[in-house]
Coordinates of C-alpha atoms and ligand atoms in Angstrom, one line a residue:
X1 CA 0.0 0.0 0.0
X2 CA 1.5 3.4 -0.9
X3 CA 1.8 6.5 1.1
X4 CA -0.1 9.4 -0.5
X5 CA 0.9 13.0 -0.8
X6 CA -1.3 15.9 -1.8
X7 CA -1.3 19.7 -1.5
X8 CA -2.7 22.9 -2.9
X9 CA -6.4 21.7 -3.0
X10 CA -7.4 25.3 -2.2
X11 CA -10.8 24.1 -1.0
X12 CA -13.4 26.8 -1.1
X13 CA -17.2 27.1 -1.1
X14 CA -16.9 28.6 -4.6
X15 CA -15.6 25.4 -6.1
X16 CA -17.8 22.6 -4.6
X17 CA -16.8 20.1 -7.3
X18 CA -13.2 20.0 -6.0
X19 CA -14.4 19.4 -2.4
X20 CA -16.6 16.6 -3.8
X21 CA -13.6 15.1 -5.7
X22 CA -11.6 15.3 -2.5
X23 CA -14.4 13.5 -0.6
X24 CA -14.4 10.7 -3.2
X25 CA -10.6 10.5 -3.0
X26 CA -10.8 10.0 0.8
X27 CA -13.4 7.3 0.4
X28 CA -11.7 5.4 -2.4
X29 CA -7.9 5.5 -2.9
X30 CA -7.0 7.0 0.5
X31 CA -8.7 4.2 2.4
X32 CA -6.2 1.7 1.0
X33 CA -3.1 3.9 1.8
X34 CA -0.5 3.5 4.5
X35 CA -0.9 7.2 5.3
X36 CA -2.0 10.5 3.8
X37 CA 0.2 13.6 3.9
X38 CA -1.4 17.0 3.1
X39 CA 1.5 19.5 2.5
X40 CA -0.4 22.7 2.8
X41 CA -3.0 24.9 1.2
X42 CA -5.7 22.3 1.9
X43 CA -8.0 25.4 2.1
X44 CA -8.0 28.5 -0.1
X45 CA -8.1 30.7 3.1
X46 CA -8.3 30.1 6.8
X47 CA -9.0 33.0 9.2
X48 CA -9.4 30.9 12.4
X49 CA -10.8 27.7 13.7
X50 CA -14.0 29.5 14.8
X51 CA -15.0 30.3 11.2
X52 CA -18.2 28.2 10.8
X53 CA -17.4 27.2 7.2
X54 CA -19.4 24.3 5.8
X55 CA -16.3 23.2 3.7
X56 CA -14.2 23.1 6.8
X57 CA -16.8 21.0 8.7
X58 CA -17.1 18.6 5.8
X59 CA -13.4 18.1 5.5
X60 CA -12.9 17.6 9.2
X61 CA -15.6 14.9 9.2
X62 CA -14.2 13.1 6.2
X63 CA -10.6 13.2 7.5
X64 CA -11.7 12.1 10.9
X65 CA -13.4 9.1 9.3
X66 CA -10.3 8.3 7.3
X67 CA -8.2 8.3 10.5
X68 CA -10.8 6.2 12.2
X69 CA -10.6 3.7 9.4
X70 CA -6.9 3.3 10.3
X71 CA -5.1 5.6 7.9
X72 CA -3.0 8.2 9.7
X73 CA -3.4 11.8 8.3
X74 CA -0.5 14.3 8.5
X75 CA -0.9 18.0 7.8
X76 CA 1.6 20.8 7.1
X77 CA 0.4 24.4 7.0
X78 CA 0.6 26.2 3.7
X79 CA 0.7 30.0 2.9
X80 CA -3.1 30.0 2.7
X81 CA -4.0 28.0 5.7
X82 CA -1.1 28.8 8.1
X83 CA -3.7 29.9 10.7
X84 CA -5.3 26.5 10.8
X85 CA -5.1 25.7 14.5
X86 CA -4.6 22.7 16.8
X87 CA -8.3 22.7 17.7
X88 CA -9.3 22.1 14.0
X89 CA -6.5 19.6 13.5
X90 CA -7.7 17.7 16.5
X91 CA -11.3 17.6 15.2
X92 CA -10.1 16.4 11.9
X93 CA -7.8 13.8 13.5
X94 CA -4.7 15.2 11.8
X95 CA -1.2 15.3 13.1
X96 CA 0.3 18.7 12.4
X97 CA 3.9 18.6 11.0
X98 CA 6.3 21.5 11.2
X99 CA 7.6 22.9 8.0
X100 CA 10.2 21.5 7.1
X101 CA 9.8 18.0 8.4
X102 CA 11.8 14.9 7.9
X103 CA 10.1 11.5 7.6
X104 CA 11.3 8.0 6.7
X105 CA 9.3 6.5 3.9
X106 CA 9.9 2.8 3.6
X107 CA 13.3 3.4 5.1
X108 CA 14.2 6.3 2.9
X109 CA 14.6 9.7 4.6
X110 CA 12.6 12.4 2.9
X111 CA 12.3 16.1 3.5
X112 CA 8.8 17.6 3.4
X113 CA 8.0 21.2 2.9
X114 CA 5.0 23.3 1.7
X115 CA 7.5 25.0 -0.7
X116 CA 6.9 28.7 -0.2
X117 CA 10.2 29.1 1.7
X118 CA 12.0 27.9 -1.3
X119 CA 10.8 30.8 -3.4
X120 CA 13.4 33.2 -2.1
X121 CA 13.4 35.2 -5.3
X122 CA 10.1 36.8 -4.3
X123 CA 11.4 39.2 -1.7
X124 CA 8.0 41.0 -1.2
X125 CA 6.3 37.7 -0.5
X126 CA 9.0 36.6 2.0
X127 CA 8.6 39.9 3.9
X128 CA 4.9 39.4 4.1
X129 CA 5.4 35.8 5.2
X130 CA 7.8 36.9 8.0
X131 CA 5.1 39.3 9.2
X132 CA 2.2 36.9 9.3
X133 CA 4.2 34.0 10.7
X134 CA 5.2 36.0 13.7
X135 CA 3.4 34.6 16.8
X136 CA 2.6 38.0 18.2
X137 CA 1.0 39.1 14.8
X138 CA -1.0 35.9 14.8
X139 CA -2.2 36.3 18.3
X140 CA -3.3 39.9 17.6
X141 CA -5.0 38.9 14.3
X142 CA -6.9 36.0 15.9
X143 CA -8.2 38.2 18.7
X144 CA -10.1 40.3 16.1
X145 CA -13.8 39.7 15.4
X146 CA -14.4 37.1 12.6
X147 CA -15.8 39.7 10.2
X148 CA -12.5 41.8 10.4
X149 CA -10.4 38.7 9.8
X150 CA -12.5 37.7 6.8
X151 CA -12.1 41.3 5.4
X152 CA -8.3 41.1 5.9
X153 CA -8.1 37.8 4.1
X154 CA -10.0 39.2 1.1
X155 CA -7.7 42.2 1.1
X156 CA -4.6 39.9 1.3
X157 CA -5.8 37.8 -1.6
X158 CA -6.5 40.9 -3.8
X159 CA -3.0 42.2 -2.9
X160 CA -1.5 38.9 -3.8
X161 CA -3.3 38.8 -7.2
X162 CA -2.0 42.4 -7.9
X163 CA 1.5 41.4 -6.9
X164 CA 1.4 38.4 -9.3
X165 CA -0.1 40.5 -12.1
X166 CA 2.8 42.9 -11.5
X167 CA 5.3 40.1 -11.9
X168 CA 3.6 38.9 -15.0
X169 CA 3.9 42.4 -16.6
X170 CA 7.6 42.4 -15.8
X171 CA 8.0 38.9 -17.3
X172 CA 9.3 37.8 -14.0
X173 CA 6.4 35.4 -13.1
X174 CA 8.2 32.2 -14.2
X175 CA 11.4 32.8 -12.2
X176 CA 10.1 34.7 -9.2
X177 CA 7.1 32.5 -8.3
X178 CA 9.1 29.3 -8.7
X179 CA 11.7 27.8 -6.3
X180 CA 15.2 29.3 -6.4
X181 CA 17.5 26.4 -7.4
X182 CA 20.3 27.6 -5.1
X183 CA 17.8 27.6 -2.1
X184 CA 16.7 24.0 -3.0
X185 CA 20.3 22.8 -3.1
X186 CA 21.3 24.6 0.1
X187 CA 18.2 23.2 1.9
X188 CA 18.8 19.6 0.8
X189 CA 22.5 19.8 1.7
X190 CA 21.7 21.3 5.1
X191 CA 19.5 18.4 6.0
X192 CA 21.7 15.9 4.2
X193 CA 18.6 14.4 2.5
X194 CA 18.4 13.4 -1.1
X195 CA 14.7 13.4 -1.6
X196 CA 12.4 16.4 -1.2
X197 CA 8.6 16.6 -1.6
X198 CA 6.8 19.9 -1.7
X199 CA 3.9 21.7 -3.2
X200 CA 3.0 25.4 -3.5
X201 CA 4.3 26.2 -7.0
X202 CA 1.6 24.3 -8.9
X203 CA 4.2 22.9 -11.2
X204 CA 3.9 19.1 -10.7
X205 CA 7.0 17.3 -11.8
X206 CA 9.8 15.0 -10.6
X207 CA 13.1 16.7 -11.0
X208 CA 16.3 14.6 -10.9
X209 CA 19.1 16.9 -9.6
X210 CA 22.8 16.7 -9.2
X211 CA 23.9 18.5 -6.0
X212 CA 27.6 18.3 -5.1
X213 CA 28.0 15.3 -7.4
X214 CA 25.2 13.3 -5.8
X215 CA 21.8 12.3 -7.2
X216 CA 18.9 14.2 -5.5
X217 CA 15.2 14.2 -6.3
X218 CA 12.8 17.1 -5.9
X219 CA 9.1 16.1 -6.3
X220 CA 6.6 18.9 -6.8
X221 CA 2.9 18.1 -6.1
X222 CA 0.1 19.5 -8.3
X223 CA -2.8 21.7 -7.4
X224 CA -6.5 20.8 -7.5
X225 CA -7.9 23.6 -9.6
X226 CA -8.9 21.8 -12.8
X227 CA -8.3 18.2 -11.6
X228 CA -6.9 16.4 -8.6
X229 CA -3.2 15.4 -8.2
X230 CA -1.6 12.8 -6.1
X231 CA 1.9 11.4 -5.4
X232 CA 2.1 7.8 -4.5
X233 CA 5.2 6.6 -2.7
X234 CA 5.9 2.9 -2.2
X235 CA 8.9 0.7 -1.7
X236 CA 9.1 0.4 -5.5
X237 CA 9.3 4.1 -6.2
X238 CA 7.2 7.2 -6.8
X239 CA 4.3 7.9 -9.1
X240 CA 2.8 11.4 -9.7
X241 CA -0.6 11.4 -11.3
X242 CA -3.5 13.7 -12.1
X243 CA -6.9 12.6 -10.9
Ligands
MN301 MN1 1.0 27.7 -1.3

């Protein structure tokens, strides 16, 4: 039975068909897996565990049922759902992983990340990230009324879209919103691990790399905008597939 990796579902009430597809995936393929890893951006936005979203409640129920069926579920926060809290994770029966995290998959050490910290070419984004990942900022944000938090999230999404449109105009979208190769090499060397799995960039691929004369592999998970995407890891190897 393989171990499954997914990320960047961006679940949202506005795209119910993707939430349905995810529900089917949890009932079919995921039931037969050794474990399910969700490497961030499970949700399009997350403003606090007290947000009474139907999508959030549905996903918690379905993930809880998967865990109860004997399949462990691991979750790493992404840049959209970094405020997903321990209370929600408990309800969903997920174990929260730090970013980065190292796991052994069938004896092979593997580095897991959401992937946004590898995009060091996007200086403006990294500055924003440093601000919103500060525990004091988060505490202050979460103490605001729900309506104010929802408004902030909408504003942040609009600002992010404008930022990306600006990069597109400058012809810098391809390089700046993708990982920086030097950062990938430095990160893998720092951990001394030859396999990395991450999402975030929505550029699904298996990259074979030569770092300091040694074979490394960087596996990028796909998003769930127009279809699903899953990575299957087994003792025999890896398989990346659209659903
Ligand atoms: Mn992301």
